XYZ file of C-alpha atoms in Angstrom:
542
model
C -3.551 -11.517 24.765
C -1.972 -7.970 25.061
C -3.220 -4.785 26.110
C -4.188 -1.882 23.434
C -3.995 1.509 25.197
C -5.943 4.108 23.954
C -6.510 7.554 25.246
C -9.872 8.308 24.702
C -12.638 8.371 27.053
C -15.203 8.107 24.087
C -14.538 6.229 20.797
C -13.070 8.344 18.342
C -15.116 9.345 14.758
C -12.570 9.328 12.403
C -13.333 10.077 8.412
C -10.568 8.428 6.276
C -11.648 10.272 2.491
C -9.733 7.614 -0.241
C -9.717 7.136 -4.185
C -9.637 3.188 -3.422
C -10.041 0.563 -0.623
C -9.780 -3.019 -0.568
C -11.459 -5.480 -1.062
C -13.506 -2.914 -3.292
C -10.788 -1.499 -5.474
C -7.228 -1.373 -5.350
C -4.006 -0.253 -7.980
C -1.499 -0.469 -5.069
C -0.872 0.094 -1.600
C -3.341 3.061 -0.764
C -6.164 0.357 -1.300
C -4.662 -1.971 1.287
C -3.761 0.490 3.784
C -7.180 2.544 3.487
C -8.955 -0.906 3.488
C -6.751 -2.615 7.033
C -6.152 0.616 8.803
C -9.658 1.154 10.079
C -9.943 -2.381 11.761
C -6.515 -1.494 13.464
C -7.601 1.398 14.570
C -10.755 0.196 15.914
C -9.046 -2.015 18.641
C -7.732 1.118 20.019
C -11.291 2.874 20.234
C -11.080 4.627 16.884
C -14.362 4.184 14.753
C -12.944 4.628 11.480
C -15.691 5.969 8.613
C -14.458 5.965 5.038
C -15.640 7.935 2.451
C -15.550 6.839 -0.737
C -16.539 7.024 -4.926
C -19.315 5.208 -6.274
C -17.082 2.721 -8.459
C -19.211 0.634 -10.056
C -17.143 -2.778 -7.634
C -18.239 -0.364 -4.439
C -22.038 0.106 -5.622
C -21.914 -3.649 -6.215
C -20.324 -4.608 -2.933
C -22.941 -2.285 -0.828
C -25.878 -4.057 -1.799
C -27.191 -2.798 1.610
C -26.908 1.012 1.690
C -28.995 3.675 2.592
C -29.273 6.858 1.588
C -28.101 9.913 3.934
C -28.230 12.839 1.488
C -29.074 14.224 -1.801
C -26.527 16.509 -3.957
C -27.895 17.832 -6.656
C -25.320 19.826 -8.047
C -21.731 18.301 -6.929
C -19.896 20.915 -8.552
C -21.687 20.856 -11.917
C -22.986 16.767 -11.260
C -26.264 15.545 -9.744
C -25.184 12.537 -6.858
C -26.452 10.487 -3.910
C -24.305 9.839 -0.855
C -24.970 6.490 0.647
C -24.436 4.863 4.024
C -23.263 1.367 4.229
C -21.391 -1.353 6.392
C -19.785 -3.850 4.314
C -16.982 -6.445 5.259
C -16.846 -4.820 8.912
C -16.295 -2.083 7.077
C -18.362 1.839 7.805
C -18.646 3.558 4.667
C -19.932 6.562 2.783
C -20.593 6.735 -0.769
C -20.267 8.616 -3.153
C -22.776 8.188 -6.243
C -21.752 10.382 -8.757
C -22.585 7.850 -12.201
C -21.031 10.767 -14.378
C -17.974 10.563 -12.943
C -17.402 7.285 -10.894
C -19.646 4.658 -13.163
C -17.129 3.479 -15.437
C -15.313 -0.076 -15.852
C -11.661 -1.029 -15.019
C -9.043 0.922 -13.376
C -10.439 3.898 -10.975
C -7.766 6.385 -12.682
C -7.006 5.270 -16.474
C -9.265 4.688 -19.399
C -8.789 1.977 -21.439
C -6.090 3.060 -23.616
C -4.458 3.729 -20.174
C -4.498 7.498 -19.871
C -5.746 9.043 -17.396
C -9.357 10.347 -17.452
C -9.232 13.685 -19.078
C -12.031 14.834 -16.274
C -10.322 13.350 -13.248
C -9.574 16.851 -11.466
C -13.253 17.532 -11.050
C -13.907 13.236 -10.231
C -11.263 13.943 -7.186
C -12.275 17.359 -6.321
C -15.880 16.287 -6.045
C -14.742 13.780 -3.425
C -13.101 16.213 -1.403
C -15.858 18.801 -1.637
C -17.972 16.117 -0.111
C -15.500 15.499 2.888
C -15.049 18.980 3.315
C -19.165 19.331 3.993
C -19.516 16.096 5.805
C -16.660 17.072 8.238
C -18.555 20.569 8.911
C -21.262 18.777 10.213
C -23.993 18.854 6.916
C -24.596 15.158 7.412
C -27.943 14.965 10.179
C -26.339 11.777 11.097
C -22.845 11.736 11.319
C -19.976 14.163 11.912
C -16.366 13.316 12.469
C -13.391 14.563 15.096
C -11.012 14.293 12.725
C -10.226 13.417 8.953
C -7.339 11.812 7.253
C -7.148 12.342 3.654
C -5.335 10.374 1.552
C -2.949 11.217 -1.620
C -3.428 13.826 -3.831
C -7.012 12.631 -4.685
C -8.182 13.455 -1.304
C -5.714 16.601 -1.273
C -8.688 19.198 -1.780
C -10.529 18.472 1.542
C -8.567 21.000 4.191
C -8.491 23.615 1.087
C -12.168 23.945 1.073
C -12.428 23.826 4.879
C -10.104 26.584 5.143
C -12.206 28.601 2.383
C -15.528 28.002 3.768
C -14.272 29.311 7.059
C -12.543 32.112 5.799
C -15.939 32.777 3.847
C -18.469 32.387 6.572
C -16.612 33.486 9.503
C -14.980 32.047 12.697
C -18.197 30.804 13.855
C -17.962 27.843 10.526
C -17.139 24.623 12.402
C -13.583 23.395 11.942
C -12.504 19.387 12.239
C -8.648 18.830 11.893
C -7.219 17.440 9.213
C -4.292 14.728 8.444
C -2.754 14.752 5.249
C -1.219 11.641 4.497
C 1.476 11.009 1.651
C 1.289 7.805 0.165
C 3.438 8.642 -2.754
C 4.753 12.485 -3.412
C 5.095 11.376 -7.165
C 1.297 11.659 -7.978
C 0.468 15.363 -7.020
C -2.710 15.859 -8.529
C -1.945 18.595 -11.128
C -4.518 20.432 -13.634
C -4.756 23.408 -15.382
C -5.022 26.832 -13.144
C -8.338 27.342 -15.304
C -10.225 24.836 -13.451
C -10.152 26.580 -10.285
C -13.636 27.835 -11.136
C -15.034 24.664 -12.174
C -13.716 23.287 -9.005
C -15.582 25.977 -7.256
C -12.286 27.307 -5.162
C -11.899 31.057 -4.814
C -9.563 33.097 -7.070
C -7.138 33.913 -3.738
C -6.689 29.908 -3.675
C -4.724 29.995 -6.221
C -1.929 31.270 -4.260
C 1.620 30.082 -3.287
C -0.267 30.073 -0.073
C -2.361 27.296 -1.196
C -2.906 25.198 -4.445
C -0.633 26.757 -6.638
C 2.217 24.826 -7.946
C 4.702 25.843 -10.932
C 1.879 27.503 -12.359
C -1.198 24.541 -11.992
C -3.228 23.616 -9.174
C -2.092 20.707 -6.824
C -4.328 19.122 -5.407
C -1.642 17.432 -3.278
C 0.188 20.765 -2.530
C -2.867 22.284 -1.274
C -3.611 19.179 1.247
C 0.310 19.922 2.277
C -0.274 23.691 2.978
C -3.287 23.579 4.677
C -3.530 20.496 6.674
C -3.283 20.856 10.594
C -0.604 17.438 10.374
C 1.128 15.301 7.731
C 1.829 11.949 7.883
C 3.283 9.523 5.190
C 4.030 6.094 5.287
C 7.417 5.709 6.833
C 9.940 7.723 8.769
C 12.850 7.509 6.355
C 10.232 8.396 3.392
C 9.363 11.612 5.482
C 13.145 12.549 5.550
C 13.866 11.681 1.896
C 10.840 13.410 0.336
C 12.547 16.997 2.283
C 15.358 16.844 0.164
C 15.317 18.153 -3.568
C 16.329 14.724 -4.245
C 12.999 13.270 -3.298
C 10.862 16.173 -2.890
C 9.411 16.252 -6.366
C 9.213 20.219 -6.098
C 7.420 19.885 -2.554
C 10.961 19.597 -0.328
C 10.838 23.473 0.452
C 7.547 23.120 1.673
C 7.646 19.930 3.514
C 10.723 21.389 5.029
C 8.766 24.387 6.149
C 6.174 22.234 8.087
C 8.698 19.716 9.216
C 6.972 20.417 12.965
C 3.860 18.991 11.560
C 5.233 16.061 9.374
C 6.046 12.436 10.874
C 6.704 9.648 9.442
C 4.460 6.037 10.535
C 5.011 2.918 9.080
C 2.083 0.662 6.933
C 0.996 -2.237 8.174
C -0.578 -5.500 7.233
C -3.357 -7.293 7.719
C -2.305 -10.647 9.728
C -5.550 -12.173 9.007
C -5.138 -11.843 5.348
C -1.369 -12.606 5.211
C -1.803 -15.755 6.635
C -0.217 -18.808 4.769
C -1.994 -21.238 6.756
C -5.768 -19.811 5.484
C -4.752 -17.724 2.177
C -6.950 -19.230 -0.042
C -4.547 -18.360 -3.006
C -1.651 -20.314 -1.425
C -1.966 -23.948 -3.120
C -0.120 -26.099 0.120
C -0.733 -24.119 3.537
C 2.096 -23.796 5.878
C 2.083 -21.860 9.091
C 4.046 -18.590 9.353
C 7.608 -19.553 9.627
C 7.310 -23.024 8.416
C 10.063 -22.754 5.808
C 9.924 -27.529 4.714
C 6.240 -26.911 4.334
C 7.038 -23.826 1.321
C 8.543 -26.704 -0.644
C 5.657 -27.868 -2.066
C 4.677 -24.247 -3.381
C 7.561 -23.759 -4.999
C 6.998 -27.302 -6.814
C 3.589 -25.846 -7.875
C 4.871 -22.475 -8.834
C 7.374 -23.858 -11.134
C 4.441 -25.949 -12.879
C 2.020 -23.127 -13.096
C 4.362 -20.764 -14.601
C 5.863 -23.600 -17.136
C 9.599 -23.033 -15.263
C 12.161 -25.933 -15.188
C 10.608 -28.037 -12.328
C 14.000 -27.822 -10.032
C 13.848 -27.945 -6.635
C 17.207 -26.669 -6.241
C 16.687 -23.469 -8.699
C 17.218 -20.721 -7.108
C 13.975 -18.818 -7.697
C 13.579 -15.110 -7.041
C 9.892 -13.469 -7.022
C 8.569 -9.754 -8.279
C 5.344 -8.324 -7.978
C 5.081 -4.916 -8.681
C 3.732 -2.199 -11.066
C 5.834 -2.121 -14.207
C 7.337 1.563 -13.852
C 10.145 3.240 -13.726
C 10.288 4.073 -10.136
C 9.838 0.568 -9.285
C 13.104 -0.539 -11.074
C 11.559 -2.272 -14.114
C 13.781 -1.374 -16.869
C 16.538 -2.133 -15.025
C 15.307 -6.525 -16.279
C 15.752 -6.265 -19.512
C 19.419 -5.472 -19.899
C 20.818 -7.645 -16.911
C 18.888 -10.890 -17.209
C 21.597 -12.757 -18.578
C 23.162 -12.376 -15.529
C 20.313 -12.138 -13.580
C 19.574 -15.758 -14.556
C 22.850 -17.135 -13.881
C 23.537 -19.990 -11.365
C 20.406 -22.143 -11.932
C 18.236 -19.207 -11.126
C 14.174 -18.668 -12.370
C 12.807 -15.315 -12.267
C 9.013 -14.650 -12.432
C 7.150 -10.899 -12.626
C 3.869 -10.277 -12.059
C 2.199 -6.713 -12.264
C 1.173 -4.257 -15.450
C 2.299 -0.828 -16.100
C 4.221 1.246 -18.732
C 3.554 -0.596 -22.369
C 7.026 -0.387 -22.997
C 8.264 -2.518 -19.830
C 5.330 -4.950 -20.897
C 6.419 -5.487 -24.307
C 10.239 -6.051 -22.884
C 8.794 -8.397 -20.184
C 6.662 -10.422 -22.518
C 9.914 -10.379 -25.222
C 12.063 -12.012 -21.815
C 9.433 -14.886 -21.533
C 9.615 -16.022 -25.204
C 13.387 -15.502 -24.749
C 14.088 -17.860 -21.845
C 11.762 -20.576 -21.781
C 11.855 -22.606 -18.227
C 13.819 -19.941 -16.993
C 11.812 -16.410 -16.931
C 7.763 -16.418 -16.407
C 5.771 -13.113 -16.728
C 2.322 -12.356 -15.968
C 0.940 -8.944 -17.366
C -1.487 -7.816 -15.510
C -3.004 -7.267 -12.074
C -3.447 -10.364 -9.897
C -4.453 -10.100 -5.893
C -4.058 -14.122 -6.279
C -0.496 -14.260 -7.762
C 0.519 -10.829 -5.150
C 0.047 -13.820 -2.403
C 1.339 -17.194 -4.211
C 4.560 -15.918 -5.431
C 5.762 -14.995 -2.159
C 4.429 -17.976 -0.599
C 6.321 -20.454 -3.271
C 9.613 -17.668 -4.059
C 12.596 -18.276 -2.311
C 13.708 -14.580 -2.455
C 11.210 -11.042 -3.911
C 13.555 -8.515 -5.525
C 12.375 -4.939 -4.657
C 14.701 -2.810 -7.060
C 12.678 0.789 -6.201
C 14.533 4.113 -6.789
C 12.320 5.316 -4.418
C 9.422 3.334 -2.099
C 7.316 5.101 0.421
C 6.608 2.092 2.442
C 6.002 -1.003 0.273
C 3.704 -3.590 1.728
C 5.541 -6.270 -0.617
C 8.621 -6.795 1.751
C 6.318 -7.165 4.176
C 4.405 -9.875 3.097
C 7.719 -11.599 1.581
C 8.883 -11.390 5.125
C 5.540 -12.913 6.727
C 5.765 -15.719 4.307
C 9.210 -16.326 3.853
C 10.951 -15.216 0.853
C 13.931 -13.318 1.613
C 13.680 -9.384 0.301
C 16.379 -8.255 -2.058
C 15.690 -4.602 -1.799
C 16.778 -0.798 -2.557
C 18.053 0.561 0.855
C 15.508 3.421 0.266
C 11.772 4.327 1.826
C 10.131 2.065 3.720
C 12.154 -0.531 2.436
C 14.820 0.869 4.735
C 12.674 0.273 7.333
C 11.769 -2.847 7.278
C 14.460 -4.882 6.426
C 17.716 -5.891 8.196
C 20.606 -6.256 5.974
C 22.560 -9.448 5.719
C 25.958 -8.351 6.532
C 28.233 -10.348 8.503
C 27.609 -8.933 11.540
C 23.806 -9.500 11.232
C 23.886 -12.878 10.143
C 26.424 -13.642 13.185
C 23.688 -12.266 15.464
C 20.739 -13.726 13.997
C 19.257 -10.260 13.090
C 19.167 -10.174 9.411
C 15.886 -10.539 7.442
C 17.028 -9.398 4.011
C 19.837 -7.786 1.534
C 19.837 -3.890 0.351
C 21.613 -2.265 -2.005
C 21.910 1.357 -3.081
C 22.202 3.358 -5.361
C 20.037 1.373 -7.408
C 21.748 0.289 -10.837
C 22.397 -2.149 -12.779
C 25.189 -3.820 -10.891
C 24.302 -2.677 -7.246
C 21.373 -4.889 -7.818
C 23.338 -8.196 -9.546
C 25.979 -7.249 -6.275
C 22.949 -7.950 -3.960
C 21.531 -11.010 -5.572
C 24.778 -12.573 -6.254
C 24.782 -11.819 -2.191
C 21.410 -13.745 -1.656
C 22.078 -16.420 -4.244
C 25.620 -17.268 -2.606
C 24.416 -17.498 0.857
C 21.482 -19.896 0.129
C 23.932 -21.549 -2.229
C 26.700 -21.961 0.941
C 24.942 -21.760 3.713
C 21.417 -23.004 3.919
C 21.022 -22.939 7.866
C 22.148 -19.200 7.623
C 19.508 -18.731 5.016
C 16.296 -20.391 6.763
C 17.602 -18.050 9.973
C 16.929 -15.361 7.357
C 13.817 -16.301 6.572
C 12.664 -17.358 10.127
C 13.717 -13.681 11.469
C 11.447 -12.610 8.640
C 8.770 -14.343 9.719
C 8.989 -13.302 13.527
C 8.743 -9.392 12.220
C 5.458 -7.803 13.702
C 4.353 -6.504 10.279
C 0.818 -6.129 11.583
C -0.677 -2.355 12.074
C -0.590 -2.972 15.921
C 2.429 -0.603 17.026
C 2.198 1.132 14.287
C -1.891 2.378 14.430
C -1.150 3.013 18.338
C 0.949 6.048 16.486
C -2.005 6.866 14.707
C -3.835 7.025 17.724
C -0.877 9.434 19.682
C -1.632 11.270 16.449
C -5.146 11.976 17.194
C -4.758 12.498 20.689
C -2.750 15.122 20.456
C -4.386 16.701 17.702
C -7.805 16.551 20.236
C -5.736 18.086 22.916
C -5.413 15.012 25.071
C -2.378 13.247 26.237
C -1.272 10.279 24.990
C 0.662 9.478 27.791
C -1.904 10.051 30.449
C -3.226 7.225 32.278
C -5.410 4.845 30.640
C -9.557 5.345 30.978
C -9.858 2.329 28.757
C -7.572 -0.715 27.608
C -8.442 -3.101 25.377
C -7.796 -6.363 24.475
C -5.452 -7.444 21.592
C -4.549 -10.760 20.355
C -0.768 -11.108 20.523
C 1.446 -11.324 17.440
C 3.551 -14.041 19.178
C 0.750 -16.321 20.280
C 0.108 -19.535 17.713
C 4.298 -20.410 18.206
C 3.226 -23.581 19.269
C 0.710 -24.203 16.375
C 3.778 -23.178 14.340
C 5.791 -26.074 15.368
C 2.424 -28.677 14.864
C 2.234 -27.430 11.602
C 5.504 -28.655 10.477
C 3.670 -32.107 10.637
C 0.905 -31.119 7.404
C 1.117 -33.611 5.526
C -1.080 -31.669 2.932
C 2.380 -29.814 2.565
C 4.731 -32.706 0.829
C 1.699 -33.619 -1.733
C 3.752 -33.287 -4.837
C 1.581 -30.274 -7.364
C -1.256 -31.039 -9.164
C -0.072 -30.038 -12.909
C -3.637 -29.156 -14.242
C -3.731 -25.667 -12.919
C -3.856 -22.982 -15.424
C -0.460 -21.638 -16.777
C 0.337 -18.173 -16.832
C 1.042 -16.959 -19.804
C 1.732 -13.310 -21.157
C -0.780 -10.846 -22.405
């Protein structure tokens, strides 16, 4: 066991306002990090709330709820806000059917636009945050709130209103604004300001104006007491005009109040030795007992059943920023030197149609599956001897970090988070057992063959260089325990206290490095060498 340090003398009531949360819903990282990050934080005596939408998978998951207050008009809508505790998990609710009570993805309709209502959908949650954090709730009231991404990006706007409108005396709870991705700002027509219920002087350079529209996003930025996002060389990147996406000069103005903290994952989830969606088990840095997933990835995908292929692993959303249309025209080469290639995630039509037209193209050799799969986000890297991570620009990522945990070497864009995380295979690295991965920038077309010709040579050459890769990988603390004790510095200093005080509490924390020895017993599963069964379903594109 280690010690977890924490500051305060009292727990901590912390709101955390989100669009999505897993295991309840979940497009992309946000829904892991709002859905780990409050257990994290609990070990270090933060009691984590999170306020949600009524989603018709959150009203199905909190079949025990109660409710805590009725809202009759939520800007225009009638709604309920319920209390519940689900999956160790504190929530509050948002029931709203007219605006959260539809099927499928929490942002798109079916034709995959966005909602043509979903300003007033997200402002509705933040006008809820904003009231529960001034204390309207007879049973709860938090110290602090984070709100997340652009959806959340209202909630300091319309505490800073309703103090300015009722006076110094109006309660005020600090606020963290926390950047997920600067690309998704939130923006709508400057005639909705009314319907969102802000006053006319919000829609001010000094506050939710942006180029003309109201960001939601820009407004969280401007009147937030901190910012965070979710890595430190995001938070330099995204003050450049480069990466600012029209935000740099004000991020640069606030740089005082804007830090960078790496995601985390959960350990108990990325665990190849319980993940119910890897087929053969192995404990974390067991790279003989992968074999046998990498057998049974071949077979469910319909690839050439070669244990020697040199198989590289994506899962991603199908976009632009993530790289995708960079497959289409290089997987000749791509493919060369006995390699397989299989994608998983959904996205732009156009990169699905290309991805789909790849499969047909090279059967045994490329493997697609279009759509969303939590199962196939955890088997892939499990079975994939290296993930390819070709972002033009990544926050964080939480996909290196899993590949890492489980043992398939990153190929990644030296940018974001990705930066971060990963260790570069360069000589020097590999001579002093320190590399975890490969990176490449800029990101092009041959940049990214350059790095996996690097990858593919060295497991090729030198496979005791490339199991040190993947063992170095696996000994990364990827968990949220360093990084939520930043969190909690965060709050401490934002409630006046000193981090760096002596402790009035320590808690107990079970150590990342503990289990080494059931690492090396695990070697022994025999489970592992089982050759695949062949009647699992085949993926197949949509």
């Amino acid at each position: 066991m280690v010690s977890a340090v924490t500051p305060f003398p009292t727990p901590v009531r912390l709101l955390s306002v989100t669009a999505e949360m897993f295991p309840f819903v979940k497009t992309g990282g946000l829904g892991d990090v709002a859905g780990s990050l409050p257990l994290a934080l609990a070990r270090y005596g933060v009691d984590v709330t999170t306020l949600l939408p009524g989603y018709p998978a959150v009203m199905a998951a909190a079949r025990e709820r109660r409710v805590v207050a009725t809202l009759p008009d939520l800007l225009g809508y009638p709604a309920l806000l319920w209390s519940s505790h689900v999956a160790g998990l504190d929530l509050l609710i948002v029931d709203a059917p007219d605006l959260y009570d539809r099927p499928g993805n929490p942002y798109l309709c079916p034709e995959g636009r966005d909602w043509p209502d979903n300003g007033v959908r997200f402002a509705a949650l933040s006008r809820v945050a904003a009231d529960i954090a001034q204390g309207r709730l007879a049973c709860y009231r938090p110290d602090l709130v984070q709100a997340h991404d652009w959806q959340a990006g209202l909630t300091a706007a319309y505490l800073y209103h309703d103090r300015a409108a009722g006076g110094q005396d109006t309660p005020r709870t600090p606020v963290i604004q926390t950047i997920h991705n600067l690309a998704f700002q939130g923006r709508f027509p400057a005639a909705c300001l009314a319907q969102f219920r802000l006053p006319p002087e919000a829609f001010s350079v000094e506050g939710c104006e942006c180029y003309g529209a109201i960001s939601f996003l820009k407004a969280g930025l401007y009147h937030a007491d901190r910012i965070t996002t979710v890595s430190a060389t995001y938070a330099q990147e995204i003050q450049t005009p480069e990466g600012g996406m029209g935000l740099d000069g004000l991020l640069r103005q606030r740089s005082d109040r804007l830090e960078g903290i790496l995601n985390g994952i959960s350990t108990d989830i990325w665990n190849p030795a319980s993940d119910p969606a890897v087929h053969f088990p192995y404990m974390v840095g067991d790279t003989i007992g992968r074999a046998p997933n990498k057998r049974a990835l071949q077979a469910e995908f319909a690839l050439t059943p070669d244990p020697e292929a040199f198989v590289i692993g994506i899962v991603t959303r199908l976009t632009e920023q993530k790289g995708m249309d960079l497959l289409p025209t290089i997987m000749d080469r791509l493919l060369a030197g006995n390699t397989q290639v299989v994608v998983v995630g959904e996205g732009d039509r156009g990169i699905e149609r290309s991805l789909a037209a790849l499969h047909r193209r090279y059967p045994g050799r490329f493997a697609c599956h279009i759509g969303y799969s939590e199962a196939l986000g955890h088997r892939v890297p499990s079975a994939a001897d290296a993930m390819l991570i070709p972002s033009r620009f990544e926050p964080c990522g939480l996909t290196q970090l899993g590949a890492l945990r489980y043992g398939a070497v990153p190929v990644a864009s030296r940018v974001g988070g990705l930066a971060d995380t990963i260790v570069d295979a360069n000589p020097a690295a590999i001579a002093n057992r320190v590399a975890t991965g490969f990176l490449f920038s800029p990101v092009g077309e041959d940049t990214l063959l350059t790095a996996v010709n690097r990858a593919r040579a060295l497991y090729r050459r030198n496979r005791p260089a490339w199991r040190q890769l993947q063992g170095n990988g696996a000994a990364c603390d990827v968990s949220w325990n360093e990084n939520a004790a930043q969190y909690v510095a965060l709050f401490a200093d934002m409630l006046g206290l000193d981090p760096y005080a002596p402790a009035s509490n320590v808690i107990s924390l079970p150590s990342e490095r503990q289990g080494r020895r059931a690492l090396r017993e695990g070697r022994r599963r025999r489970i592992a060498r089982r050759p695949p069964r062949l009647s699992w379903p085949r993926a197949a594109p949509h």
